[in-house]
GROMACS .gro file of C-alpha atoms in nm:
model
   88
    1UNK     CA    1 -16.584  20.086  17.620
    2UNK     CA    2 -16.362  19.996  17.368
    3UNK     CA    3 -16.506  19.939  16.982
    4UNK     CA    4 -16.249  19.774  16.810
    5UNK     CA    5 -16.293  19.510  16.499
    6UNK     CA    6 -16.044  19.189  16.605
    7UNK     CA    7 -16.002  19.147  16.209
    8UNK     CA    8 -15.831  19.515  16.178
    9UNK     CA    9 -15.569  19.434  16.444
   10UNK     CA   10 -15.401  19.200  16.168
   11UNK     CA   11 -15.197  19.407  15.891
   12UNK     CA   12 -15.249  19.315  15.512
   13UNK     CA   13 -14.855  19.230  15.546
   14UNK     CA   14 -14.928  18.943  15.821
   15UNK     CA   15 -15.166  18.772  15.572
   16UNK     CA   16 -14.941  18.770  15.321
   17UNK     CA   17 -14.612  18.664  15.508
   18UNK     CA   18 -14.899  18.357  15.637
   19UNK     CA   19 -14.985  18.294  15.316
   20UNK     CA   20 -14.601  18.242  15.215
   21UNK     CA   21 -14.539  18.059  15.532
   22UNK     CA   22 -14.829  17.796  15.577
   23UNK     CA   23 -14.830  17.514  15.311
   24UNK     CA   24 -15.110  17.699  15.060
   25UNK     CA   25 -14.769  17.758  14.813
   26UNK     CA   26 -14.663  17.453  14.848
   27UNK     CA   27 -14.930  17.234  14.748
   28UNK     CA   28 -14.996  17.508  14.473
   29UNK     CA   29 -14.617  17.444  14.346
   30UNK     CA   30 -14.769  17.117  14.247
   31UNK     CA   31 -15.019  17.256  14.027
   32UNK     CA   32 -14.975  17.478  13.694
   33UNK     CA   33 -14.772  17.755  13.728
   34UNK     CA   34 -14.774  17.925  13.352
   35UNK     CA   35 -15.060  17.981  13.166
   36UNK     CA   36 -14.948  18.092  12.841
   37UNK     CA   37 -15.235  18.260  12.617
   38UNK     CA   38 -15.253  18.241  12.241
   39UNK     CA   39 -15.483  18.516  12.085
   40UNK     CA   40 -15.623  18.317  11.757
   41UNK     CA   41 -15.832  18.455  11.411
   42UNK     CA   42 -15.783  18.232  11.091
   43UNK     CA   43 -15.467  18.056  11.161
   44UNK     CA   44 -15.529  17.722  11.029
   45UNK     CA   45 -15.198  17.674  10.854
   46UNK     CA   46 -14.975  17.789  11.151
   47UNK     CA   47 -15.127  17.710  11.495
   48UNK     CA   48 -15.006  17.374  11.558
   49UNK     CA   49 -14.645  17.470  11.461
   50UNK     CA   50 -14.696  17.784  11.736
   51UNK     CA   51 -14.823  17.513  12.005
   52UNK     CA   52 -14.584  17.242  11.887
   53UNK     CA   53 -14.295  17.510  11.992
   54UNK     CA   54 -14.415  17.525  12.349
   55UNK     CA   55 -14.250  17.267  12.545
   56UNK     CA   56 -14.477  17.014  12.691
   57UNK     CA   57 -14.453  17.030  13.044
   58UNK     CA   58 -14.719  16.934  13.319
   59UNK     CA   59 -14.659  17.317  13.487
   60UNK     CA   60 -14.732  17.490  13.177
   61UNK     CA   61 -15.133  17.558  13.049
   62UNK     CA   62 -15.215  17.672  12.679
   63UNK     CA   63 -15.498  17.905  12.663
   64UNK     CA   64 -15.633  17.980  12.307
   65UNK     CA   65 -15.825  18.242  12.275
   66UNK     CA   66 -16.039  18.251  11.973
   67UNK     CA   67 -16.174  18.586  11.836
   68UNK     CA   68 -16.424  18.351  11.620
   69UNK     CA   69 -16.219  18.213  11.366
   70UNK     CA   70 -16.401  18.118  11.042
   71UNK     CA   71 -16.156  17.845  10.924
   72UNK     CA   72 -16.054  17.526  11.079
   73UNK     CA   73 -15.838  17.666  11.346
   74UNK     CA   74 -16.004  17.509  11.597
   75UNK     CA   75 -16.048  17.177  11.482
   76UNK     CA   76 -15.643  17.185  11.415
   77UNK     CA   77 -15.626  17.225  11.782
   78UNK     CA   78 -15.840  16.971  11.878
   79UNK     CA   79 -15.614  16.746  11.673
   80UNK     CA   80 -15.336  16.774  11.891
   81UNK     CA   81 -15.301  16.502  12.190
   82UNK     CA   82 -15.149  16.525  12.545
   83UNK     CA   83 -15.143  16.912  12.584
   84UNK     CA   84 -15.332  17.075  12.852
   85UNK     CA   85 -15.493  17.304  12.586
   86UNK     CA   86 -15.788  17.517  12.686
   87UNK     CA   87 -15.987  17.692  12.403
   88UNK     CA   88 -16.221  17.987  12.477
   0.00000   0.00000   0.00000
């Protein structure tokens, strides 16, 4: 009697060379590639001129990160249109 687990016969390397192969990465190249995160405290005066240098593109994210600013930071974010801008 053979005990042997089916899933173990497959190598970590075949999963990834499937994952590569089958159309997964494909349909994901449709999606947002870049997420590019902003770290944020009190930077009212300069945050849309930092976002306003990122080129818009659809594969590109913004993610703000706010360490809880106690100016108007955010709302100067929320003031800016047609940017996939996420705040946390």
């Amino acid at each position: 009697m053979t005990l042997e687990n089916p899933s173990l016969k497959k190598s970590k390397m075949d999963d990834i060379e499937d994952f590569h192969s089958g159309d997964r990465l494909v349909q994901k190249s449709k999606e947002i590639l870049t997420s590019i995160v902003i770290p944020l405290y009190n930077e009212e005066n300069s945050i849309k001129d930092v976002i306003n240098r990122i080129p818009n593109h659809r594969l590109y994210e913004i993610v703000i990160v706010d360490d809880g600013s106690t100016d108007n930071s955010v709302e100067r974010i929320k003031e800016i249109e047609n940017r996939d801008i996420r705040i946390i």
